[in-house]
Short mmCIF file of C-alpha atoms in Angstrom, two decimals:
data_model
loop_
_atom_site.label_atom_id
_atom_site.label_comp_id
_atom_site.label_asym_id
_atom_site.label_seq_id
_atom_site.Cartn_x
_atom_site.Cartn_y
_atom_site.Cartn_z
CA MET F 560 0.20 0.00 0.06
CA VAL F 561 1.13 3.42 -0.80
CA VAL F 562 1.35 6.13 1.98
CA PRO F 563 1.19 9.44 0.31
CA ASP F 564 2.85 12.62 1.87
CA PRO F 565 1.34 15.91 1.83
CA ASP F 566 3.23 16.75 -1.51
CA ASP F 567 1.69 14.28 -3.41
CA ALA F 568 -1.44 12.93 -1.78
CA PHE F 569 -3.50 14.96 -4.35
CA ILE F 570 -2.04 12.37 -7.26
CA PHE F 571 -3.40 9.42 -5.51
CA GLU F 572 -6.68 11.03 -4.77
CA GLY F 573 -7.08 12.19 -8.28
CA ALA F 574 -6.07 8.76 -9.87
CA ALA F 575 -8.88 7.20 -7.17
CA ARG F 576 -11.16 9.23 -9.49
CA GLY F 577 -9.82 8.64 -12.96
CA GLU F 578 -7.87 11.98 -12.90
CA LEU F 579 -4.17 12.55 -13.81
CA LEU F 580 -3.48 15.66 -11.71
CA ILE F 581 -0.39 17.96 -12.01
CA ARG F 582 0.68 20.39 -9.38
CA ARG F 583 0.45 23.96 -10.59
CA CYS F 584 1.74 27.17 -9.09
CA ALA F 585 -1.24 29.33 -8.26
CA ALA F 586 0.80 32.53 -8.88
CA CYS F 587 2.67 31.92 -12.11
CA HIS F 588 1.00 29.08 -13.38
CA ARG F 589 4.24 26.87 -13.88
CA LEU F 590 3.67 23.41 -14.08
CA ARG F 591 5.70 21.23 -11.65
CA HIS F 592 6.16 17.42 -11.17
CA PRO F 593 7.58 15.96 -9.19
CA PRO F 594 5.51 18.21 -6.54
CA THR F 595 7.47 20.44 -4.68
CA PRO F 596 6.15 22.77 -1.49
CA MET F 597 7.55 25.74 -3.11
CA CYS F 598 7.60 27.17 -6.92
CA PRO F 599 11.14 27.14 -8.22
CA VAL F 600 10.29 29.97 -10.34
CA CYS F 601 8.50 32.53 -8.25
CA HIS F 602 8.91 30.98 -4.85
CA SER F 603 5.48 30.90 -4.01
CA THR F 604 3.84 28.44 -1.94
CA ASP F 605 0.19 28.92 -3.20
CA VAL F 606 -0.61 25.76 -5.34
CA ASP F 607 -3.36 24.35 -7.50
CA ALA F 608 -3.52 21.40 -9.82
CA ILE F 609 -4.71 20.62 -13.28
CA GLN F 610 -6.26 17.70 -14.81
CA ALA F 611 -3.88 16.69 -17.53
CA SER F 612 -5.01 14.94 -20.75
CA GLY F 613 -3.14 11.71 -19.93
CA ARG F 614 -1.54 11.90 -23.39
CA GLY F 615 2.18 11.78 -23.93
CA THR F 616 5.24 10.29 -25.35
CA VAL F 617 8.13 7.71 -24.09
CA ALA F 618 11.07 10.11 -23.48
CA SER F 619 13.05 7.19 -21.72
CA TRP F 620 12.65 3.69 -20.31
CA ILE F 621 14.06 0.66 -18.47
CA LEU F 622 13.15 -2.89 -17.62
CA SER F 623 13.33 -3.42 -13.89
CA HIS F 624 13.78 -6.25 -12.33
CA HIS F 625 13.68 -5.44 -8.93
CA PRO F 626 11.07 -7.50 -7.04
CA SER F 627 8.18 -5.64 -5.49
CA GLN F 628 4.66 -5.83 -4.99
CA PRO F 629 2.36 -7.35 -6.06
CA ASP F 630 4.50 -9.75 -7.65
CA ASP F 631 8.09 -9.93 -8.84
CA ALA F 632 7.48 -9.55 -12.51
CA PRO F 633 9.86 -7.27 -14.40
CA ARG F 634 8.05 -3.65 -15.14
CA ILE F 635 8.88 -1.39 -17.89
CA VAL F 636 9.35 2.05 -16.13
CA VAL F 637 9.07 4.95 -18.26
CA LEU F 638 9.62 8.71 -17.99
CA ILE F 639 6.73 10.32 -20.07
CA ASP F 640 6.77 13.59 -21.79
CA LEU F 641 3.17 14.77 -21.00
CA ALA F 642 1.33 16.92 -23.61
CA GLU F 643 1.01 19.63 -20.86
CA GLY F 644 4.91 19.94 -20.96
CA THR F 645 5.99 18.32 -17.84
CA ARG F 646 7.36 14.74 -17.46
CA PHE F 647 5.85 11.99 -15.13
CA VAL F 648 7.57 8.76 -14.08
CA SER F 649 5.24 5.48 -14.17
CA ASN F 650 4.98 2.01 -15.46
CA LEU F 651 3.95 1.17 -19.04
CA ILE F 652 1.40 -1.90 -19.43
CA ASP F 653 0.08 -3.88 -22.39
CA ILE F 654 3.30 -3.79 -24.32
CA GLU F 655 6.39 -6.32 -24.52
CA PRO F 656 9.72 -4.88 -23.81
CA ASP F 657 11.27 -5.08 -27.35
CA ALA F 658 8.00 -3.16 -28.65
CA VAL F 659 9.02 -0.11 -26.75
CA SER F 660 10.62 2.80 -28.36
CA ILE F 661 11.35 6.49 -27.43
CA GLY F 662 8.78 8.88 -28.94
CA LEU F 663 5.93 5.82 -28.36
CA ALA F 664 2.40 7.62 -27.87
CA VAL F 665 0.91 6.66 -24.80
CA GLU F 666 -2.09 7.36 -22.64
CA VAL F 667 -2.98 6.91 -19.12
CA ARG F 668 -4.82 4.22 -17.66
CA PHE F 669 -5.75 3.99 -13.90
CA VAL F 670 -4.88 0.41 -12.46
CA ASP F 671 -5.69 -0.82 -8.82
CA VAL F 672 -2.20 -1.98 -7.61
CA GLY F 673 -2.38 -3.82 -4.26
CA GLY F 674 -5.57 -1.58 -3.10
CA THR F 675 -3.96 1.92 -4.47
CA VAL F 676 -5.02 3.18 -7.76
CA LEU F 677 -1.90 4.18 -9.85
CA PRO F 678 -1.81 6.17 -13.04
CA GLN F 679 -0.10 3.56 -15.48
CA PHE F 680 0.40 4.34 -19.42
CA ALA F 681 -0.32 2.09 -22.32
CA PRO F 682 0.40 2.79 -26.04
CA VAL F 683 -2.35 4.59 -27.85
CA VAL F 684 -4.77 2.47 -29.62
CA LYS F 685 -5.00 3.32 -33.30
CA ARG F 686 -8.36 3.53 -34.43
#
């Protein structure tokens, strides 16, 4: 089970509702992820959040063999360039490791992992 801290609890609350939220400075509107208590640009501590589109592209990735819950299966850990202009670290699902590439278009999925809903990403399905 994930135990959020005051700086990232809003991410988990949003994910439970099916929303990918990104912290934003209420003063200068700069997005910041990972969330921090103070804006690195204007130094304001006033914050809000925006709902991100959940779309982006793979900027980097690794295949992690580190054992963790809920099982010991390898995970594809990705750095996503979100459409909103910030980056997000997550897992990539519904794809084999040999099919992953930099620039791959992805979209968010919300997955219950051991009792906590987490934002995960999957390749965009072309229709």
